[in-house]
Coordinates of C-alpha atoms in Angstrom, one line a residue:
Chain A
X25 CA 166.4 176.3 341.7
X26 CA 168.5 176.3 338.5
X27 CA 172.4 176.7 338.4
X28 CA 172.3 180.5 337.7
X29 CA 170.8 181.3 341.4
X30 CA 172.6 178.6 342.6
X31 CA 175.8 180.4 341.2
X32 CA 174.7 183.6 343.1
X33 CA 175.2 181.7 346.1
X34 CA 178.2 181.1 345.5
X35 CA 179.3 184.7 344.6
X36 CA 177.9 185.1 348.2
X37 CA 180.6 183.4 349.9
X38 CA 183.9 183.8 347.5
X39 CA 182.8 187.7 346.8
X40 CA 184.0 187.7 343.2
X41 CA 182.3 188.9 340.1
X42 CA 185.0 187.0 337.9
X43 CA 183.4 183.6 338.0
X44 CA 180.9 185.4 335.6
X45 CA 183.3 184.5 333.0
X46 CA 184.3 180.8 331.9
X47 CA 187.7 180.9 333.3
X48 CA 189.2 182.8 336.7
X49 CA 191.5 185.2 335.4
X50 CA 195.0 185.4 337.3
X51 CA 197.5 187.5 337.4
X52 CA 201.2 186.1 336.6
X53 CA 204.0 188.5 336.2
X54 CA 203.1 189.9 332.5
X55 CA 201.2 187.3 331.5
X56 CA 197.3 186.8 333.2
X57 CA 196.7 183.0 333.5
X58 CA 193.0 181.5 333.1
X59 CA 192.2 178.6 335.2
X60 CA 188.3 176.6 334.8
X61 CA 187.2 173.1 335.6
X62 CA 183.9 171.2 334.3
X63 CA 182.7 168.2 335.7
X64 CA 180.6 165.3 333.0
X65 CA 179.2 162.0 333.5
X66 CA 177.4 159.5 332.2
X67 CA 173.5 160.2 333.0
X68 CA 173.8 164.0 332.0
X69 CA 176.6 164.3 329.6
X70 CA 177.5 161.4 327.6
X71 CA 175.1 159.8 324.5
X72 CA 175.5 155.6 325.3
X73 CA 177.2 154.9 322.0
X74 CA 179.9 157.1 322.7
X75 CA 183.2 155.7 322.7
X76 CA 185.5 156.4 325.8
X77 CA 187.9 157.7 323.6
X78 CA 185.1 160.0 322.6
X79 CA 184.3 160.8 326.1
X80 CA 187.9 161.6 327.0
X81 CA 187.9 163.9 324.1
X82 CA 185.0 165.8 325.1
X83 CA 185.9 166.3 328.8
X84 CA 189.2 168.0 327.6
X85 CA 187.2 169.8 324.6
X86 CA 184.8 171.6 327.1
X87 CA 187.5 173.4 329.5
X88 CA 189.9 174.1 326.4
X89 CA 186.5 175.5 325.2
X90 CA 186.7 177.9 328.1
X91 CA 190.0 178.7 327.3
X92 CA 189.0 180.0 324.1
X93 CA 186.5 182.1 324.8
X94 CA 188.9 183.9 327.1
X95 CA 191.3 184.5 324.2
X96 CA 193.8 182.6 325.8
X97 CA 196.1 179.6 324.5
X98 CA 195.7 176.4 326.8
X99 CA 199.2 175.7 328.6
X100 CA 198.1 172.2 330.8
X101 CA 195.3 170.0 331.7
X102 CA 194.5 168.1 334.5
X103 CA 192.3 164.9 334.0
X104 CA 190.4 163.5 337.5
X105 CA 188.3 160.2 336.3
X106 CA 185.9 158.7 338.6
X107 CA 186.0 155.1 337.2
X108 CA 183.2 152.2 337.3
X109 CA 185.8 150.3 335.5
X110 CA 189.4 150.8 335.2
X111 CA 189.7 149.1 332.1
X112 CA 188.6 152.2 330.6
X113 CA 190.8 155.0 331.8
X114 CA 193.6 153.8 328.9
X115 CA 190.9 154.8 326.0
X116 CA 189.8 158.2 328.0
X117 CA 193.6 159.0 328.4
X118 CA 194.2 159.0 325.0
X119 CA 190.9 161.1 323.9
X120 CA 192.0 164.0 326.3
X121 CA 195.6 163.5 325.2
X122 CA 194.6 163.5 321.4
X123 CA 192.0 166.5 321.9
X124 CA 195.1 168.5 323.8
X125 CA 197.7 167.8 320.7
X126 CA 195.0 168.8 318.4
X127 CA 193.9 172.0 320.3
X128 CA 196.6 173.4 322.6
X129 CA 197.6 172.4 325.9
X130 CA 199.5 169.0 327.5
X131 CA 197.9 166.6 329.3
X132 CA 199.8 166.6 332.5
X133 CA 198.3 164.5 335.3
X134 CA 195.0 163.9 337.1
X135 CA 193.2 161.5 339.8
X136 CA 191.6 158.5 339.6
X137 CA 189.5 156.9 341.9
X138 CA 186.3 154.1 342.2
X139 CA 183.2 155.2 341.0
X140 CA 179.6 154.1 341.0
X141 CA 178.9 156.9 337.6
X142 CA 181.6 157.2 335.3
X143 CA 182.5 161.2 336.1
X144 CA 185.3 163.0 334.5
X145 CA 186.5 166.3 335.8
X146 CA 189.2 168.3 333.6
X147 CA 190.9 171.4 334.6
X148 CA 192.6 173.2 332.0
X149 CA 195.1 176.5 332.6
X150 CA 195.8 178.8 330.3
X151 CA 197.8 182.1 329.3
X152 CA 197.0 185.4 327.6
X153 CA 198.4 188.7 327.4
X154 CA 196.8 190.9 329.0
X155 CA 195.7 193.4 326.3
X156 CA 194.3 190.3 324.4
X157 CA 192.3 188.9 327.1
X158 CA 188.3 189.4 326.3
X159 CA 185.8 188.7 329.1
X160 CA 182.3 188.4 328.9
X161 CA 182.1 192.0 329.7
X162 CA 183.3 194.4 327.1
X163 CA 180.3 194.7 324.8
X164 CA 180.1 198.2 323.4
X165 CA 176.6 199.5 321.7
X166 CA 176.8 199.3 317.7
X167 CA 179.1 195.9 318.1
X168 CA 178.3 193.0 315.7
X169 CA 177.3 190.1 317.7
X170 CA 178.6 186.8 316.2
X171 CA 179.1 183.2 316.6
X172 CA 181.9 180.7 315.1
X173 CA 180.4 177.7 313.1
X174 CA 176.9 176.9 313.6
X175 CA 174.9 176.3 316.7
X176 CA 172.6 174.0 317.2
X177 CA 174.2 171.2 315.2
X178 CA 174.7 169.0 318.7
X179 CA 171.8 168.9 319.0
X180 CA 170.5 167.8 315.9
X181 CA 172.7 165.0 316.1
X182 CA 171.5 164.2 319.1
X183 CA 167.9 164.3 317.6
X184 CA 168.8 161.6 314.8
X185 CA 170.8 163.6 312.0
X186 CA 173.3 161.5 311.2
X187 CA 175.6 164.2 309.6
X188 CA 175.7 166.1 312.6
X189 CA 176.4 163.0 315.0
X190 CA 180.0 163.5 314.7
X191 CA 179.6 167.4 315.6
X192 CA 177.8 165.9 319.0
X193 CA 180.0 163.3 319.6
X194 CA 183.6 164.7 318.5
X195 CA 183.5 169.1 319.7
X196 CA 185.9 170.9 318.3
X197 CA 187.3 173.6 321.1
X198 CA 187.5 177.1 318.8
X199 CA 191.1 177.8 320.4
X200 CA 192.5 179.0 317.2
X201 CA 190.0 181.1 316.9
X202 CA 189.3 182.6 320.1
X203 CA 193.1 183.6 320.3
X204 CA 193.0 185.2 316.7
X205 CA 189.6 187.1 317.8
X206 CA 191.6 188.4 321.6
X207 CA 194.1 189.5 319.0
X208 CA 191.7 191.3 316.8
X209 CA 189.5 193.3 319.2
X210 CA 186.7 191.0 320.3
X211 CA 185.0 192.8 323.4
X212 CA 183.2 189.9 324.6
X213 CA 183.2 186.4 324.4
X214 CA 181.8 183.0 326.2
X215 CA 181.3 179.7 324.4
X216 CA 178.0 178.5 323.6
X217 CA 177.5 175.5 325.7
X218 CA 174.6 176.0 327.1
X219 CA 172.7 176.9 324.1
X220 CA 172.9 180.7 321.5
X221 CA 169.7 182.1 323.5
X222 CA 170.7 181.4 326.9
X223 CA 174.2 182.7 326.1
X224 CA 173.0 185.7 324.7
X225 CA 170.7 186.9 327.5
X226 CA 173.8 186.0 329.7
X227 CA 176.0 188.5 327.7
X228 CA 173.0 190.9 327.5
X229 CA 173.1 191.2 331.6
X230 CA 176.7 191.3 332.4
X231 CA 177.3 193.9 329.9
X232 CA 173.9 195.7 330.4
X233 CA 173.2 196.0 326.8
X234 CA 170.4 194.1 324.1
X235 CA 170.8 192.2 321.4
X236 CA 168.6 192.8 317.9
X237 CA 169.3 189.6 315.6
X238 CA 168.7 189.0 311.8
X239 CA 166.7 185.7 310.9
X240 CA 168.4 185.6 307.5
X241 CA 171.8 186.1 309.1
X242 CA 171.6 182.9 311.3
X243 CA 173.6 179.8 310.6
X244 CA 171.4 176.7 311.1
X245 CA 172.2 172.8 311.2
X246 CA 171.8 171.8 307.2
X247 CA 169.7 169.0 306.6
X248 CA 167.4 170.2 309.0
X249 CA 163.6 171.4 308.1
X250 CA 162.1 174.5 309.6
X251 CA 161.1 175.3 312.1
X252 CA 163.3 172.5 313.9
X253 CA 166.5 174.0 312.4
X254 CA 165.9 177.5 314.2
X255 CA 164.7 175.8 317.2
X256 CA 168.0 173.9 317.6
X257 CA 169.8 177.2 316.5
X258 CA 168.5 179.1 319.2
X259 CA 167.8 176.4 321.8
X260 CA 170.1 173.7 321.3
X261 CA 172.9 173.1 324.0
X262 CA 176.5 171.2 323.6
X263 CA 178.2 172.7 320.9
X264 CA 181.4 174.3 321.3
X265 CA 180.7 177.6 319.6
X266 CA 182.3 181.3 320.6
X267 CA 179.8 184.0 320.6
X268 CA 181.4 187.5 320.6
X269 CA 181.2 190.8 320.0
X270 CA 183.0 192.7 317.6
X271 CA 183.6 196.4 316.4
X272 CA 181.9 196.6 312.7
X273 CA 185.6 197.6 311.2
X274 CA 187.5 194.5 312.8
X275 CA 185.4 192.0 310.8
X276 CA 186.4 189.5 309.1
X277 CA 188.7 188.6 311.5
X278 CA 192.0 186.7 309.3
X279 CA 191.3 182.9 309.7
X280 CA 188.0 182.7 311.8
X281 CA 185.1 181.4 310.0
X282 CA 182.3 183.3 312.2
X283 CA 179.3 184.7 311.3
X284 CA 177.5 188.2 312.1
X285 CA 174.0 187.8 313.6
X286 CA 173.4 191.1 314.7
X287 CA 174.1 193.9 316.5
X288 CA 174.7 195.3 320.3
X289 CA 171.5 198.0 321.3
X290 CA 171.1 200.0 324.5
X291 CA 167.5 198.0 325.2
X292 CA 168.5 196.6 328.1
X293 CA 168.1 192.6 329.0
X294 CA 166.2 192.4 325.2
X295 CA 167.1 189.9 322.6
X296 CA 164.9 190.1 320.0
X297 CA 164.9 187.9 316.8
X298 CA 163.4 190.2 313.1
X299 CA 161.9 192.3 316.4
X300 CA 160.4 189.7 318.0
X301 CA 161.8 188.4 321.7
X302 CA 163.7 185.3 321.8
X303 CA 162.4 182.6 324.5
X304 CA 165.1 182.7 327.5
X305 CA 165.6 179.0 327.2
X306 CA 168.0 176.4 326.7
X307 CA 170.2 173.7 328.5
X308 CA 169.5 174.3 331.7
X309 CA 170.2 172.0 334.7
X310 CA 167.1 171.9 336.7
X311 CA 167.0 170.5 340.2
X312 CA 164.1 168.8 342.2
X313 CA 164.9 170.6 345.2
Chain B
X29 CA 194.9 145.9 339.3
X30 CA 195.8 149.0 341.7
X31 CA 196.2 152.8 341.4
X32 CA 200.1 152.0 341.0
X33 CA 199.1 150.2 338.1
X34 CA 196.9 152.0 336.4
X35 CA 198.9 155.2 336.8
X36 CA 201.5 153.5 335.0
X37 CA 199.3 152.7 331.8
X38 CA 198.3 156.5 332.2
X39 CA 201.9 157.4 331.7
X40 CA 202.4 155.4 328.3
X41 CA 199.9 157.4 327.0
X42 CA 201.0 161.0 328.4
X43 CA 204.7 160.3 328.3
X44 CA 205.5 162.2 331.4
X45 CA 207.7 160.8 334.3
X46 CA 206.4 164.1 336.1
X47 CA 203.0 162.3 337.0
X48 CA 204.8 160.6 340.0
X49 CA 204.9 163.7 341.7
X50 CA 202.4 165.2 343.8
X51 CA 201.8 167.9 341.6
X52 CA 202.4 169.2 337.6
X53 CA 205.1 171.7 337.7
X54 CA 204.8 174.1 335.0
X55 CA 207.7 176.5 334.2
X56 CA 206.0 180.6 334.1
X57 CA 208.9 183.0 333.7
X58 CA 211.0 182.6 336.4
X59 CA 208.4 180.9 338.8
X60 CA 207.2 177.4 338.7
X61 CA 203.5 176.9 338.7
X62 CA 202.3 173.4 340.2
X63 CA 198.9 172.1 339.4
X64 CA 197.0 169.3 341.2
X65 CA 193.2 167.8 341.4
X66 CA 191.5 165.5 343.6
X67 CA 188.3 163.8 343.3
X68 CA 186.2 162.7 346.8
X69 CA 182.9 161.3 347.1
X70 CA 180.3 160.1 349.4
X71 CA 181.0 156.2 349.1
X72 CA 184.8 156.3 349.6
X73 CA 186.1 159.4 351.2
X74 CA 183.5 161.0 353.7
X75 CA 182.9 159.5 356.8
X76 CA 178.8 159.8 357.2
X77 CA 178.7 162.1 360.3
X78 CA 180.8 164.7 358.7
X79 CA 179.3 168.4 358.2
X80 CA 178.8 169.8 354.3
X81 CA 181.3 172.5 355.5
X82 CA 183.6 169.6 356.8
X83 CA 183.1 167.8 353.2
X84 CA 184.1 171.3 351.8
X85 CA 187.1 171.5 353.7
X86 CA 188.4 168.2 353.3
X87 CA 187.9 168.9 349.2
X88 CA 190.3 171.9 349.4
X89 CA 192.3 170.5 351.9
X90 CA 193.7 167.6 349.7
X91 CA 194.9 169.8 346.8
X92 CA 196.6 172.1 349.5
X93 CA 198.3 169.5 350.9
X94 CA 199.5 168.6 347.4
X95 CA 200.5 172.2 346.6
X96 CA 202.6 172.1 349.9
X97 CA 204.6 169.1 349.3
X98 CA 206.2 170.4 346.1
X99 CA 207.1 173.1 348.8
X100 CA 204.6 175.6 347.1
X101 CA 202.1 178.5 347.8
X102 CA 198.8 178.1 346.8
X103 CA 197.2 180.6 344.3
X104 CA 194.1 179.6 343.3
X105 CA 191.1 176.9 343.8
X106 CA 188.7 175.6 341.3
X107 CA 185.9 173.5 343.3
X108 CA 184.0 171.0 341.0
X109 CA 180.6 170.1 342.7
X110 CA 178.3 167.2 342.0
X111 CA 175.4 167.6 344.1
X112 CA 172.2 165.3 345.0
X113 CA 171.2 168.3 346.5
X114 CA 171.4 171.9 345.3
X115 CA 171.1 173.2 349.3
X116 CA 174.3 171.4 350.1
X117 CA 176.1 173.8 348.0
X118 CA 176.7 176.6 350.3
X119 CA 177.9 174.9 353.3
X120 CA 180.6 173.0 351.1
X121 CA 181.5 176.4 349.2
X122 CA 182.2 178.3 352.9
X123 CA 184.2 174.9 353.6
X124 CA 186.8 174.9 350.7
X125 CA 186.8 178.8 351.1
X126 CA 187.5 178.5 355.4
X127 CA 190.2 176.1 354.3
X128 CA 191.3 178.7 351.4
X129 CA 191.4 181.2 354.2
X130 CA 193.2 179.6 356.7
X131 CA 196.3 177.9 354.7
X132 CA 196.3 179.6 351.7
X133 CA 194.9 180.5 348.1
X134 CA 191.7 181.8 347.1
X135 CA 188.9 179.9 345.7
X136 CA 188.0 181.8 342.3
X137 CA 185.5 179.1 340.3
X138 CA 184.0 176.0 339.8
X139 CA 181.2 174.0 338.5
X140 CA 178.0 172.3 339.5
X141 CA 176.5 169.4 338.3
X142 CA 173.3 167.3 339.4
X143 CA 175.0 163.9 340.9
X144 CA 173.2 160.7 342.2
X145 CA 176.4 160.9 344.8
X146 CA 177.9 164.0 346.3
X147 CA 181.0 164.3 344.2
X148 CA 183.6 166.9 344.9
X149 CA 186.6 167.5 342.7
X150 CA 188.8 170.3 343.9
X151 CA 191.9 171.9 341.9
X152 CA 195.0 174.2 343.0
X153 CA 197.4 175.6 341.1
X154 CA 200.6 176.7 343.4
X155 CA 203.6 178.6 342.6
X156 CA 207.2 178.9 343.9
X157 CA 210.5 179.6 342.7
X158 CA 212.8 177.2 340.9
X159 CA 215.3 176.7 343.5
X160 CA 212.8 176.2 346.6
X161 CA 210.7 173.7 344.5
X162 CA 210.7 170.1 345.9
X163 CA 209.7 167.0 343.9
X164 CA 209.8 163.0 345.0
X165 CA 212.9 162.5 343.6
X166 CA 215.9 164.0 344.7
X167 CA 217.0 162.0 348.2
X168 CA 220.2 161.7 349.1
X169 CA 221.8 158.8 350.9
X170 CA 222.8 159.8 354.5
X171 CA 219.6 162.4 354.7
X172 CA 217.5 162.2 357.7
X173 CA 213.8 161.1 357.0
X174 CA 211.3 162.7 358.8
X175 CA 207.3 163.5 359.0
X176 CA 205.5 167.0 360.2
X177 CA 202.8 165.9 362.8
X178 CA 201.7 162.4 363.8
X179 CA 200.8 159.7 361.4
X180 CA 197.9 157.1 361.9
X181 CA 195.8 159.7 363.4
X182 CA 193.1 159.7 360.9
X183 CA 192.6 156.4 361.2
X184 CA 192.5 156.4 364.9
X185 CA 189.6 159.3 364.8
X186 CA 188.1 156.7 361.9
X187 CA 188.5 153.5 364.6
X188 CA 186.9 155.6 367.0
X189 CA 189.3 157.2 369.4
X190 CA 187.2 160.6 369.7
X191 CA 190.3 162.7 370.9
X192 CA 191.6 162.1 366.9
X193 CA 188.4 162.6 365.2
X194 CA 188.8 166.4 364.7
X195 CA 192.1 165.1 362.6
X196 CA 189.8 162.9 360.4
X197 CA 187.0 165.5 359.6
X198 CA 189.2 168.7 359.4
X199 CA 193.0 167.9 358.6
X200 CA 195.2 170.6 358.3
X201 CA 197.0 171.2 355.1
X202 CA 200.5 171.7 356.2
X203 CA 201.4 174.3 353.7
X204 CA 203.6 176.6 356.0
X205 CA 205.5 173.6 357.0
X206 CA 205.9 172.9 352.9
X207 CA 207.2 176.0 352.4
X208 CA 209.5 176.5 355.0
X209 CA 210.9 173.0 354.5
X210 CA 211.3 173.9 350.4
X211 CA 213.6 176.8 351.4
X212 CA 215.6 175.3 353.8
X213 CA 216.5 172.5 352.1
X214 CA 214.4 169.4 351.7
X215 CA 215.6 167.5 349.4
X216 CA 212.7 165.2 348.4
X217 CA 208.7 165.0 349.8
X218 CA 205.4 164.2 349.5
X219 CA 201.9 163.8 351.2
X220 CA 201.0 161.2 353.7
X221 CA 197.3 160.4 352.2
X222 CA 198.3 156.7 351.2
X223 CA 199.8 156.3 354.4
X224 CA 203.0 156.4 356.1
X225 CA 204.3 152.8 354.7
X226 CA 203.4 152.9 351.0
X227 CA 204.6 156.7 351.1
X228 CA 208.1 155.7 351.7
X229 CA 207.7 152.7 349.4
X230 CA 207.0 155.1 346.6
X231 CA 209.9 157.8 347.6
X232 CA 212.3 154.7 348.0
X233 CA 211.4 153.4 344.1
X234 CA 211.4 157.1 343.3
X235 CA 214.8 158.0 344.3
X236 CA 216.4 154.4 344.2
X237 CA 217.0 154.0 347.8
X238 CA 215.9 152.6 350.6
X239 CA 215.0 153.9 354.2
X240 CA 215.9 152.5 358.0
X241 CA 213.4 153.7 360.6
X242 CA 213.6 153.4 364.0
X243 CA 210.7 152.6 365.8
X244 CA 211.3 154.5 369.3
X245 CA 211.0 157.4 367.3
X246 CA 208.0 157.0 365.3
X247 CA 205.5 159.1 366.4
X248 CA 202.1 157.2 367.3
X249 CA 198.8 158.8 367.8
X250 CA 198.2 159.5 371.8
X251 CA 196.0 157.5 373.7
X252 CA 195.9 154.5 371.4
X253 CA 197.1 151.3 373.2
X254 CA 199.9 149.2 371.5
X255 CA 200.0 147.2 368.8
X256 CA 197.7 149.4 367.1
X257 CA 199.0 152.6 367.5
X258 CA 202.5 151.6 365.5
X259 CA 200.0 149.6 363.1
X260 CA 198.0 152.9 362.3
X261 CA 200.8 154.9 362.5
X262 CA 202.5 152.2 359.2
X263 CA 199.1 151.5 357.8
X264 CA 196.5 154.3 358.1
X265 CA 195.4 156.7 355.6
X266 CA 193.7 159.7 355.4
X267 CA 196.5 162.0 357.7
X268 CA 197.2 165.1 355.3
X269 CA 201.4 165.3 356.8
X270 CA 204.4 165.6 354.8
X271 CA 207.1 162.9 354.7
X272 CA 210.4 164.8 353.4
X273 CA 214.1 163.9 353.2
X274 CA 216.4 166.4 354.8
X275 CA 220.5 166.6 354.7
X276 CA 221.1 166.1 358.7
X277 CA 222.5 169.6 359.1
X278 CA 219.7 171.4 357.9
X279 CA 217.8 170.1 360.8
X280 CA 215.9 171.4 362.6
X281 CA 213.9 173.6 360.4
X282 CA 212.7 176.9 362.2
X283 CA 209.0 176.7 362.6
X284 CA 208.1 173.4 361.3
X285 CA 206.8 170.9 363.7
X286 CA 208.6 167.4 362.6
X287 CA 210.3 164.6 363.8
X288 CA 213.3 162.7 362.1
X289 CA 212.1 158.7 362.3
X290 CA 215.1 157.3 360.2
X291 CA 217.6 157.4 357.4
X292 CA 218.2 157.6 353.9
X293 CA 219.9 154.1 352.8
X294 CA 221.5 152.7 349.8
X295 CA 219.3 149.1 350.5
X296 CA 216.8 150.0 347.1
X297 CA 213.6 149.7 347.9
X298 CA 214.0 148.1 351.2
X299 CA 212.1 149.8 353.6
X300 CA 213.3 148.5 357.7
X301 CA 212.0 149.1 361.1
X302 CA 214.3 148.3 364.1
X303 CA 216.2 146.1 361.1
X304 CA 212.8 144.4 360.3
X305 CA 211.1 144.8 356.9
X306 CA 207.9 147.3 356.9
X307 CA 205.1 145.4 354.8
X308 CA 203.6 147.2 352.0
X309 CA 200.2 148.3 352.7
X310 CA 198.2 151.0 353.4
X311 CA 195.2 152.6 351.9
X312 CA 194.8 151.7 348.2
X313 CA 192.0 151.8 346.0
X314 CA 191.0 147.9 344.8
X315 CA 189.2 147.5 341.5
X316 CA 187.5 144.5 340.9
X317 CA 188.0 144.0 337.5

């Protein structure tokens, strides 16, 4: 069982193709709101030598993430922290509350309650209009494919570079840029949590379509030596990365430091690297059950 | 250190008196959005014989109730899942979704996560307009103080008075109630979670006042034998009913089950029943640090 089937389960019983995009999309007068909520703790999501500051500033980082990649600009976010100590909530507060004045969005409230696992929960909300909303579906054939900064640099610092540690440790949300690219005809767009490859063959099936992808064109951690730099490229999860699709004419997009990888083909399900198929891998929760 | 506590430290950092409400509001146009989450989880918050659909209802319950007490209507839902077992999954999901269906909102996302204890953090987001919106504050001295249904009644299904157990596993939001009483004139509420003394401890620091109760009309839960039936009505947690302030003349409300148990006083922070002082206690969350 991995969370993808699990997901279709869900789709089962709330009937809703929507929550294949990173945010539910709601309608509000003439705006649309976008609503998501992620859930980390410590044994999955948090390196030990992070400070709680740090970890407050992720949790808030990875829902304005989703924000992004909807285009939208965050309005409010909600904080629930499951505590093993309450001594800590005052450092997390402030990371979420510095990650929200850097990035968009107020702090606004939350929960807080005894816990066994240190587990934060953040909900953020967020507005668009609705002819600059982009979705994960949208893709059109002969669209660039692209990505924002360069994937794969989490984990490298989580594999010992020390000049990526900070990328790890201290995500920047893309919300500047995801609202310049809804405003600039993106067609698609998710962020690249769990890992480029994963997220690509995602976008491949909701919008039907392949991806063909240039080795040269690839951003890769610096530092790194082959063929660990690619690896971490393709496979690497937790950065904070918008990958999009983009008519050839729109780019370069004013202010958005992305890079073309490729382009949008009719082979179906395919993503294929200089011709050759990318492995459908990445961070994936796995479960014993 | 308590909740009360460490909500206050949370507000030096945030800066937002709105935190002591039950909800964020969140002006949209000429609507108000309200925003809420909740965090449950095995140790603290589900009673052992209760159902995965129960578990999922009680999740979305507790963010409804929240949504009606600013005298909202629920939108949306946003289920956060920690599982120790994928399976559980679908059960809970048809839970929050029943409870969606029944009282309101639609349950459009999530996330799932792998988590050594079942961990369930729901999130609604509510709206209603301006002048039907109903926060803590805003009591006025002479209003009648009531509550919808019949506090302590959780507790007594938790103490084991079977005919009250359905009100511990599956409480009702009372979101009509919440809405009817924000149009016709409520003038300050909240939810019941933290029990029926400490709730009108909090409204009387809230709103400067204080509040005189009389005891023949507190209503007790049936069947449980004196002293603990007033004690549990005082002191237990867990019931999901509104306690509102109300200007005399507006009562009764059409359509809203509630009973008027005492007045709105100029005493601050005095809380009397039958002229006696109520104590402060109820369900809190203790940290040992």
């Amino acid at each position: 069982v991995d969370d993808r089937a699990l997901l279709a389960s869900v789709r089962a019983v709330i009937g809703d193709a929507d929550i294949r995009d990173d945010c539910a999309v709601l309608p509000c007068g003439d705006r649309c709101l976008v609503l998501t909520t992620d859930m980390l703790h410590a044994t999955t999501d948090f390196p030990d030598d992070m400070t709680d500051w740090q970890r407050g500033w992720m949790a808030a980082a990875v829902t304005l993430s989703d924000i992004a990649s909807m285009g939208a600009e965050p309005v409010a976010l909600l904080l629930a922290a499951g505590l093993d100590d309450p001594l800590r909530l005052e450092a997390i507060t402030r990371g979420a509350h510095d990650c929200c004045a850097r990035h968009g969005g107020r702090l606004v409230g939350g929960d807080i309650d005894r816990h066994d696992e240190l587990t934060l929960v953040s909900t953020a909300l967020g507005e668009v209009a609705p002819e600059h909303l982009v979705r994960r579906r949208g893709a059109r054939l002969g669209d660039l494919v692209c990505v924002t900064g360069t994937p794969g640099r989490a984990m490298a610092g989580l594999e010992g570079w020390d000049v990526h540690r900070r990328a790890l440790l201290e995500p920047e949300p893309r919300v500047a840029a995801g609202r310049a690219l809804g405003r600039n005809g993106a067609t698609a767009m998710m962020d690249l949590s769990d890992g480029l490859a994963l997220s690509l063959y995602d976008l491949a099936e909701v919008n039907s379509c392949g991806f063909r992808l240039r080795g040269h064109l690839l951003p890769r951690p610096a530092e790194v030596p082959e063929p660990e730099a690619t690896a971490f490229a393709l496979y690497g999860g937790g950065d904070f990365e918008l990958l999009f699709c983009l008519p050839p004419e729109r780019f370069p997009v004013p202010g958005v430091d992305c890079t073309p990888i490729g382009a949008v083909t009719d082979e179906k399900g395919m993503v294929l690297l200089d011709g050759a198929p990318v492995e459908r891998r990445g961070y994936e929760h796995r479960w014993s059950g």
